[in-house]
Coordinates of N, CA and C in Angstrom, one line a residue:
X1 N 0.8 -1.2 0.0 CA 0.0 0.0 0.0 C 0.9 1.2 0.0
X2 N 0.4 2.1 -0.6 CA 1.5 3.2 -0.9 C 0.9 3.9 0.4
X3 N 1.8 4.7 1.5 CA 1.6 5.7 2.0 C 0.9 7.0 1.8
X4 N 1.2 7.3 0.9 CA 0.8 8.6 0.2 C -0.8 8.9 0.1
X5 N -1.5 7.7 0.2 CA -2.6 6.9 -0.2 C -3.2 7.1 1.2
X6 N -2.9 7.5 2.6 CA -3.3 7.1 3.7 C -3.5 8.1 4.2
X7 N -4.4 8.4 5.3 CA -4.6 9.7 5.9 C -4.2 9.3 7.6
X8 N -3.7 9.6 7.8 CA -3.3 9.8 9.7 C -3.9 10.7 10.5
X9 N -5.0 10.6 11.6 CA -5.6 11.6 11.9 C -5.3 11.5 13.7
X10 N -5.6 12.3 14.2 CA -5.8 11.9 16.0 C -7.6 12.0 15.9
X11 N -7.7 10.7 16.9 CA -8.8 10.1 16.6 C -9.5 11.3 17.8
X12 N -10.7 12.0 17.5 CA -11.6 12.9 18.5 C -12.8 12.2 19.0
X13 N -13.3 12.6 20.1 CA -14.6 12.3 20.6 C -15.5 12.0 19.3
X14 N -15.7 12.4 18.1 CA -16.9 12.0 17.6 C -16.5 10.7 16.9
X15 N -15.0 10.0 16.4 CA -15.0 9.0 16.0 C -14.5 7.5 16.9
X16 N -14.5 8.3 18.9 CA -15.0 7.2 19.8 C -15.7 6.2 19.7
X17 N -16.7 6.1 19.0 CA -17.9 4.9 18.9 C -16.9 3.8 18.0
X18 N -16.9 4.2 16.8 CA -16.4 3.2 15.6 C -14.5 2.7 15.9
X19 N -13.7 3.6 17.1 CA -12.6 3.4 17.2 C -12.8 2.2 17.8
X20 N -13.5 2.3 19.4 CA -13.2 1.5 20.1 C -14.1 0.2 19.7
X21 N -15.1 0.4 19.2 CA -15.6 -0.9 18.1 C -14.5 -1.9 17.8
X22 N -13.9 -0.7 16.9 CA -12.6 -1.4 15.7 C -11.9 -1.9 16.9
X23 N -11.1 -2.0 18.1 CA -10.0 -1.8 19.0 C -10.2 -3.0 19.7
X24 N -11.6 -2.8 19.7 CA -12.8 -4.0 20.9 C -12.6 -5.4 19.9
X25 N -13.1 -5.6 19.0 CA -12.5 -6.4 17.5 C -11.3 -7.0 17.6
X26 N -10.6 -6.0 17.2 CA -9.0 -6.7 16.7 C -8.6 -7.4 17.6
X27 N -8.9 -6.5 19.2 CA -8.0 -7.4 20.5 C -8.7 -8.8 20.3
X28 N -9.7 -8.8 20.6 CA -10.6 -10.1 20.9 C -10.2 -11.4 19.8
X29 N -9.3 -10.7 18.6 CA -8.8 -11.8 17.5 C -7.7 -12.4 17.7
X30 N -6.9 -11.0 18.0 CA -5.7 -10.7 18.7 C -4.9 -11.8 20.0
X31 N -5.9 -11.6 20.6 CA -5.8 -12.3 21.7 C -7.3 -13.0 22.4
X32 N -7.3 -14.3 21.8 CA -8.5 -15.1 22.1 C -8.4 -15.8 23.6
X33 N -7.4 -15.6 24.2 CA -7.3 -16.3 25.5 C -7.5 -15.3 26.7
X34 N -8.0 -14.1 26.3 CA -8.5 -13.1 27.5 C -10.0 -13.4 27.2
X35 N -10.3 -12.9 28.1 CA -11.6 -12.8 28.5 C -12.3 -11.8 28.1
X36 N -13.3 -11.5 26.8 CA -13.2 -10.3 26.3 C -14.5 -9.9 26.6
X37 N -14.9 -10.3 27.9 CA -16.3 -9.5 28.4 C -15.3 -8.4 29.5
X38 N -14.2 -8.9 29.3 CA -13.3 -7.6 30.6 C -12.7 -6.4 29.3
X39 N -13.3 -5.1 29.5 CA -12.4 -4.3 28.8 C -11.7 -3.6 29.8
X40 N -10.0 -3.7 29.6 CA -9.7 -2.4 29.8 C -9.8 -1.2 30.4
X41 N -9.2 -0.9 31.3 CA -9.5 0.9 32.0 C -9.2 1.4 30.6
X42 N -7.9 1.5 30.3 CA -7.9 2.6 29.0 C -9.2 2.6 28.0
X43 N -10.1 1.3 27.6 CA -10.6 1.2 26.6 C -12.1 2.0 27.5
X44 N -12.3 1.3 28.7 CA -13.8 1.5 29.7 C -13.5 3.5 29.2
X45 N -12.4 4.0 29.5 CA -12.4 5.3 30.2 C -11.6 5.8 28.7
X46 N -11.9 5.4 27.5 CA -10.8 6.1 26.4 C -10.7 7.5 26.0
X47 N -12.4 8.3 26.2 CA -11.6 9.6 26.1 C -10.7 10.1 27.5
X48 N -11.4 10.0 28.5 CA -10.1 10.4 29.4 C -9.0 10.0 29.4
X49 N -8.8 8.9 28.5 CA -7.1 8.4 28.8 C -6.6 9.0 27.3
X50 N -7.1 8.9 26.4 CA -6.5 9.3 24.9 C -6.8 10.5 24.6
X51 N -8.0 11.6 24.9 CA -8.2 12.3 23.9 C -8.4 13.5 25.1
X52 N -8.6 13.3 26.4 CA -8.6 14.7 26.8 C -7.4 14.9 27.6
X53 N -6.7 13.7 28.0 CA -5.4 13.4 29.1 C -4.7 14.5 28.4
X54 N -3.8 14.8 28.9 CA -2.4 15.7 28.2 C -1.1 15.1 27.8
X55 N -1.3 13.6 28.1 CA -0.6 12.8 27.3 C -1.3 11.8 26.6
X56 N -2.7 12.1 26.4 CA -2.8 10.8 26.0 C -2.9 11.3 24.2
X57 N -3.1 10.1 23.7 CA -3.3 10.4 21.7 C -3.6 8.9 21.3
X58 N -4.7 9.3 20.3 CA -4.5 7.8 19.7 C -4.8 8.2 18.4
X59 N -4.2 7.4 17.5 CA -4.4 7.8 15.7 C -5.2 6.9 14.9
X60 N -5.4 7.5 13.6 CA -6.2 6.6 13.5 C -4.8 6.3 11.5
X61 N -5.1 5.3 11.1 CA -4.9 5.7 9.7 C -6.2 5.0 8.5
X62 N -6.4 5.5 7.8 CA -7.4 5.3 7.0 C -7.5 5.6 5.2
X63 N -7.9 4.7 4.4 CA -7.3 4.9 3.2 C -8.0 6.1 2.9
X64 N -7.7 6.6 1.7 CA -8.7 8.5 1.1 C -10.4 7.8 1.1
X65 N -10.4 6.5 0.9 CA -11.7 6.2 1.1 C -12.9 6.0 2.3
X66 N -11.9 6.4 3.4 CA -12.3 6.3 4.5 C -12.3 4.7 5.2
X67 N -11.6 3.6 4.7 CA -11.9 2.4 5.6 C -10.6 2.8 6.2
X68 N -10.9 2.1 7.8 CA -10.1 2.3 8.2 C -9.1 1.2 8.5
X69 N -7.6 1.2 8.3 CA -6.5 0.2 8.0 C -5.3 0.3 9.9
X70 N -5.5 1.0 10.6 CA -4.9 1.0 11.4 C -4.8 1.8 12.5
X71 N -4.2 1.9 13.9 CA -4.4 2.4 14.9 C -3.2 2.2 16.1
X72 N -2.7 3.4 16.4 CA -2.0 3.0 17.5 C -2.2 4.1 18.4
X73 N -1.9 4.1 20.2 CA -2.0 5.3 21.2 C -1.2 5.3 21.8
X74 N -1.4 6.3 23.0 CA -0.5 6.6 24.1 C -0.9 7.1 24.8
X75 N -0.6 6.6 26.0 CA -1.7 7.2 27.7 C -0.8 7.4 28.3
X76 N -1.0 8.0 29.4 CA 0.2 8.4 30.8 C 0.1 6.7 31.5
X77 N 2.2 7.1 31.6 CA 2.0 5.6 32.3 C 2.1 5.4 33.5
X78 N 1.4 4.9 34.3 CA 0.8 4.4 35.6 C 1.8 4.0 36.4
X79 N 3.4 3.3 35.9 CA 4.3 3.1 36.7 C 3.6 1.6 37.5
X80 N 2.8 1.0 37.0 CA 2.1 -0.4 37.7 C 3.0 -1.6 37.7
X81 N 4.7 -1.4 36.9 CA 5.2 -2.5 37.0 C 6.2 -2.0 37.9
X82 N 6.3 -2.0 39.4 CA 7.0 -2.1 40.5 C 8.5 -2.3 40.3
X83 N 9.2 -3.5 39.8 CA 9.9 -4.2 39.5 C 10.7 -3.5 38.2
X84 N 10.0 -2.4 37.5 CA 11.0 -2.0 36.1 C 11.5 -0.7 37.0
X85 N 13.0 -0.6 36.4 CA 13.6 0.3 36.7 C 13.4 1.6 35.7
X86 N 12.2 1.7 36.1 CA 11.7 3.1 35.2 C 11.6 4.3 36.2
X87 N 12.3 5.6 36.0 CA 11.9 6.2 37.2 C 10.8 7.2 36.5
X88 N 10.6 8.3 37.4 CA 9.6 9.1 37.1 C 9.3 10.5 35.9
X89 N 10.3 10.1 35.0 CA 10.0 11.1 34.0 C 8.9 11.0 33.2
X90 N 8.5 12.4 33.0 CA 7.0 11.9 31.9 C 6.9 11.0 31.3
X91 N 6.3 9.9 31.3 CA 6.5 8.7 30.1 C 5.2 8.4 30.1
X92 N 4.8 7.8 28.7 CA 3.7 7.3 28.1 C 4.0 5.7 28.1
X93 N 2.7 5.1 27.5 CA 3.0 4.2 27.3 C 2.0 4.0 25.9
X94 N 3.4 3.1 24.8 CA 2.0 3.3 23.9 C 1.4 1.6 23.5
X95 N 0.6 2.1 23.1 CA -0.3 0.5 22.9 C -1.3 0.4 22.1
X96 N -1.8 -0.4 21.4 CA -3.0 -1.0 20.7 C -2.4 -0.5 19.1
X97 N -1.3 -1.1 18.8 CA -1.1 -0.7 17.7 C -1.4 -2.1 16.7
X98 N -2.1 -1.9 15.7 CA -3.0 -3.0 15.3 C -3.5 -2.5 13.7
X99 N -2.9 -3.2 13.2 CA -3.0 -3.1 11.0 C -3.4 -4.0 10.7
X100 N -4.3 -3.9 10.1 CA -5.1 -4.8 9.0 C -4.2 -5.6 8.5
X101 N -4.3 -7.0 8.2 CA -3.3 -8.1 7.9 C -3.0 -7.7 6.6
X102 N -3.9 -7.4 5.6 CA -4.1 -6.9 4.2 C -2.6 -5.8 3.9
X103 N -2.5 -4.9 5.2 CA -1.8 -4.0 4.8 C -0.4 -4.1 5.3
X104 N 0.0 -4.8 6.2 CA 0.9 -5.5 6.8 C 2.0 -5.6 6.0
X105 N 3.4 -4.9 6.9 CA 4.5 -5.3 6.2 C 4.5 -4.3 5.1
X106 N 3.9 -3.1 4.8 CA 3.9 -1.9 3.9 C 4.6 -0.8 4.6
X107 N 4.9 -0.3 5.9 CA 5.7 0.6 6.4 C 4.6 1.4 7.5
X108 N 3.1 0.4 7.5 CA 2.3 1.8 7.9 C 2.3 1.8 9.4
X109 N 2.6 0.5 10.1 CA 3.2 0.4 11.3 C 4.2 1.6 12.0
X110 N 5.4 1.7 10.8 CA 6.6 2.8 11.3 C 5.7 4.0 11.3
X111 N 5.1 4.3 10.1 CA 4.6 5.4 10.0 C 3.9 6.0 11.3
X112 N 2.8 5.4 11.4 CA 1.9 5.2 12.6 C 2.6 5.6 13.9
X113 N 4.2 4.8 14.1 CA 4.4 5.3 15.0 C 5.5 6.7 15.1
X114 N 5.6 6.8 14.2 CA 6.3 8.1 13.5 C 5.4 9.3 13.9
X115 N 4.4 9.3 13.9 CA 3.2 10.2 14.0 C 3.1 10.3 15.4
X116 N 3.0 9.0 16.0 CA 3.0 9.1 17.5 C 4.1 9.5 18.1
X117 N 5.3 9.6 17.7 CA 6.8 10.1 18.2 C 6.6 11.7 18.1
X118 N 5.9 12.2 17.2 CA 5.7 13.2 17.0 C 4.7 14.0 17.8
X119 N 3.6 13.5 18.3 CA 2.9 13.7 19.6 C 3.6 13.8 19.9
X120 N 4.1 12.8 21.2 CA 5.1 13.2 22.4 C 6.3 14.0 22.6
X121 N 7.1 14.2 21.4 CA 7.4 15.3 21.5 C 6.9 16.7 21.1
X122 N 5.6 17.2 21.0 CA 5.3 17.9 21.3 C 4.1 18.2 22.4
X123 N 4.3 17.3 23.1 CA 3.8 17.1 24.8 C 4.8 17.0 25.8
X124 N 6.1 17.1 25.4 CA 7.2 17.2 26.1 C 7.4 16.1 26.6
X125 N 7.1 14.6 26.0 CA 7.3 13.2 26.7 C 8.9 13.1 27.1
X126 N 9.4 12.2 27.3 CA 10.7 12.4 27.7 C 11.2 10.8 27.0
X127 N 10.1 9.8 27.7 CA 10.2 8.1 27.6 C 9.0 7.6 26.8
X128 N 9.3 6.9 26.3 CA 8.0 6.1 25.7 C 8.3 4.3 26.5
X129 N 7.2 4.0 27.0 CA 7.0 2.5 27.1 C 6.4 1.6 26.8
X130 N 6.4 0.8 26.5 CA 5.6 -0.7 25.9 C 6.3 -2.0 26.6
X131 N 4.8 -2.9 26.4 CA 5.6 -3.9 26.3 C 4.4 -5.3 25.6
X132 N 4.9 -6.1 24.9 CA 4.4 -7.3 24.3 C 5.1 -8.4 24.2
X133 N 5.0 -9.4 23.8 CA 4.7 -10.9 23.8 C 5.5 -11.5 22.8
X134 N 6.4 -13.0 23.2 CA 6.5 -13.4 22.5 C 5.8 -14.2 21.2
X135 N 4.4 -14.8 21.5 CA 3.6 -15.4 20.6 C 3.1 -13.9 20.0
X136 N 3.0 -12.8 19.7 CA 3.2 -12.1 18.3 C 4.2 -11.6 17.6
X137 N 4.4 -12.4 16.4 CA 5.5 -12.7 15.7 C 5.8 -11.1 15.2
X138 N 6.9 -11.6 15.6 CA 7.7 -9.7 14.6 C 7.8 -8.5 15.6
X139 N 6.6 -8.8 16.6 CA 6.4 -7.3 17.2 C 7.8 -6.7 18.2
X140 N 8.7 -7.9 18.7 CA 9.4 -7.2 19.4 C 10.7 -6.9 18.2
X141 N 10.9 -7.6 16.9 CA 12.1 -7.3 16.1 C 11.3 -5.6 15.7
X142 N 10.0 -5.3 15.4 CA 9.2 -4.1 14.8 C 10.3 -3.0 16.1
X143 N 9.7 -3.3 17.1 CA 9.5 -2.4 18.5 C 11.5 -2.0 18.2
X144 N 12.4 -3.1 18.3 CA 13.7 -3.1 18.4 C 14.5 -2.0 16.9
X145 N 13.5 -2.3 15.7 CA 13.4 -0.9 14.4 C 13.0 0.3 15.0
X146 N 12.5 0.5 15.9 CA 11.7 1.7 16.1 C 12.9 2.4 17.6
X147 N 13.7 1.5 17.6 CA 14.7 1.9 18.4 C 14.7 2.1 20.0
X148 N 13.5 0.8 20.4 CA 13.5 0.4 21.3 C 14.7 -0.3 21.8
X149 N 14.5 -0.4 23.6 CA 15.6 -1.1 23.9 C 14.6 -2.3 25.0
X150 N 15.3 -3.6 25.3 CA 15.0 -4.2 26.4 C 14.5 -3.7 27.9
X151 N 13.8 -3.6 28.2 CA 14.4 -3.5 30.1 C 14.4 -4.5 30.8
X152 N 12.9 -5.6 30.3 CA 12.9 -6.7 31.3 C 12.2 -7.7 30.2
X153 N 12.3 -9.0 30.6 CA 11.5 -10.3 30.0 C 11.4 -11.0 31.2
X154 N 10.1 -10.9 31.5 CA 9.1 -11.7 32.5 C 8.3 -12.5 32.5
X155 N 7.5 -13.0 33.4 CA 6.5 -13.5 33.3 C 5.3 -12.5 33.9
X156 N 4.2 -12.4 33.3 CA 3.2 -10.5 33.5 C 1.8 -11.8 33.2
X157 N 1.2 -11.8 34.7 CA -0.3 -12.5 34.9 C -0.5 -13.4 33.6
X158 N 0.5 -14.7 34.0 CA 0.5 -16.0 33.2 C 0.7 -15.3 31.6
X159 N 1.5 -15.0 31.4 CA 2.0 -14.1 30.2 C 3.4 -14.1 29.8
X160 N 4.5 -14.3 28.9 CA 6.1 -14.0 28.5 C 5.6 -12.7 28.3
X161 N 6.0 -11.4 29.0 CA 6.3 -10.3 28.2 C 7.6 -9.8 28.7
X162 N 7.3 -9.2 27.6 CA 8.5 -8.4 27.1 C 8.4 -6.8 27.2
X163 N 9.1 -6.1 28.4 CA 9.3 -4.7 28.4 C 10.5 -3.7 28.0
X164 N 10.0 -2.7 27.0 CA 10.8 -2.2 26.4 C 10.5 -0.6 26.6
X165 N 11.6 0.3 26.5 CA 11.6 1.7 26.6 C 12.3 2.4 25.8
X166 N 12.0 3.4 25.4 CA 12.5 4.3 24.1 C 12.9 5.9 24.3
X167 N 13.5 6.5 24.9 CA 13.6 8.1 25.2 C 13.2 8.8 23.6
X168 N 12.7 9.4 24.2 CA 12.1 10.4 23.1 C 12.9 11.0 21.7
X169 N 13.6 12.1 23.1 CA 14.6 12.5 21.9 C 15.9 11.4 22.0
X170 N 15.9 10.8 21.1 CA 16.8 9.5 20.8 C 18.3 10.1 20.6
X171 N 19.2 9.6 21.0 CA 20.6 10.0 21.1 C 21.2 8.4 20.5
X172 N 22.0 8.5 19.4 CA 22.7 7.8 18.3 C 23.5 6.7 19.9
X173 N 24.3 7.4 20.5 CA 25.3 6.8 21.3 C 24.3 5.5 22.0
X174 N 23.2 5.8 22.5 CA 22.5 5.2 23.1 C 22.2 3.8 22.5
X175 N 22.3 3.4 20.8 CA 21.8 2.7 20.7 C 23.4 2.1 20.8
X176 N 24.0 2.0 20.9 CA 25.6 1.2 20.7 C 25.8 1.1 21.8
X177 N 25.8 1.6 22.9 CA 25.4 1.0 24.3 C 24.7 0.3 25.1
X178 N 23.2 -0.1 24.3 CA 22.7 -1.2 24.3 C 22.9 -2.6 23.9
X179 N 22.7 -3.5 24.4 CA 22.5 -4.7 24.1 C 21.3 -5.2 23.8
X180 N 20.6 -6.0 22.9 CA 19.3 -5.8 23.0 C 19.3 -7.7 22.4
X181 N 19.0 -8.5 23.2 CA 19.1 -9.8 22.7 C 18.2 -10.4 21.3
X182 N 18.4 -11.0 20.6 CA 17.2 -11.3 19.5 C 16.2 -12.3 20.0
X183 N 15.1 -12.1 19.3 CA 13.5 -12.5 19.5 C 14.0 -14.1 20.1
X184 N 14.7 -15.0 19.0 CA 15.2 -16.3 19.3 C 15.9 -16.6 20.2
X185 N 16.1 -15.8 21.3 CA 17.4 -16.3 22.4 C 15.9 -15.7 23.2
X186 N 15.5 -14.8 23.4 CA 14.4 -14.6 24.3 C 13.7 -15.7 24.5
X187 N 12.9 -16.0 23.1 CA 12.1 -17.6 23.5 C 12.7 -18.4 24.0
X188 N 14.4 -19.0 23.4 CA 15.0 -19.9 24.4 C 14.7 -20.0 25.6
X189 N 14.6 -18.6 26.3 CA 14.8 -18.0 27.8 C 13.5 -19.2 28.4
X190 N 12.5 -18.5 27.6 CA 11.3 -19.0 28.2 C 10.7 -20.6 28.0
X191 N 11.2 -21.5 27.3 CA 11.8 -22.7 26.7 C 12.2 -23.4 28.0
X192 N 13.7 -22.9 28.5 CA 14.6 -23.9 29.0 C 14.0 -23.7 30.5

């Protein structure tokens, strides 16, 4: 799919209904082993967490035709993992990033979150955080392009995940100072 072809919007109160529709959807495909009569604080409370928060954002992308092909956000992060050596600087966390399989593997992922990098710094984010799963393929080699780094691989409420953090304004040296193990030695981890 060509880019050029795609519109990137910050999703507002009036296209809340059909977002979290879309969001409510993909997870539930996404991940068939939760329980999807439980939504989410972020999803229960989405304009307060994405559209009126002062960190929060979520995007939408959509062809000129208006279907819509993708979605990712960012909320204030809650600091709920005790155990990560994250300290207190503004940090988001972003999440629900989710492409049409159709479109997959075309760049609109980077893009997507190119747009979102662009939020935060101009909300004066400092950190970006995430974290996901070994059983979705790709996402931590995607997250590791996007110039993520490791912090932790755990076990998160009968779950492999995988936590990763990204400073905003990115400094070159940073990434050569890292170590960032590959997808294949992680699963080992969780294997042996």
């Amino acid at each position: 799919m060509n880019m050029e072809q795609l519109i990137i919007t910050l999703v507002e109160e009036r296209h809340k209904d059909e977002i979290l529709s879309y969001v409510i959807a993909f997870r539930k495909k996404l991940f068939p082993m939760l329980d999807s009569d439980k939504i989410p604080d972020d999803l229960r409370f989405f304009e307060e967490t994405y559209i009126t928060h002062p960190y929060g954002a979520f995007l939408q992308a959509r062809t000129k035709s208006g279907k819509l092909v993708g979605v990712i956000g960012m909320m204030a992060y809650d600091f709920r993992f005790p155990h990560l050596p994250l300290d207190q600087r503004p940090t988001v966390e972003v999440a629900r990033l989710f492409i049409e399989p159709d479109v997959r593997r075309s760049g609109l992922g980077t893009t997507l979150f190119q747009a979102l990098l662009r939020c935060a710094r101009e909300r004066s984010i400092e950190r970006l955080y995430l974290h996901t799963h070994p059983f979705l393929t790709g996402a931590y080699d995607f997250w590791l392009k996007q110039d993520f780094s490791l912090v932790d691989f755990c076990e998160e409420g009968g779950f492999s995940t995988i936590h990763m953090e990204r400073q905003v304004l990115q400094i070159d040296d940073n990434k050569i100072n890292r170590k960032n193990p590959s997808a294949d030695s992680l699963l080992q981890t969780t294997e042996q």
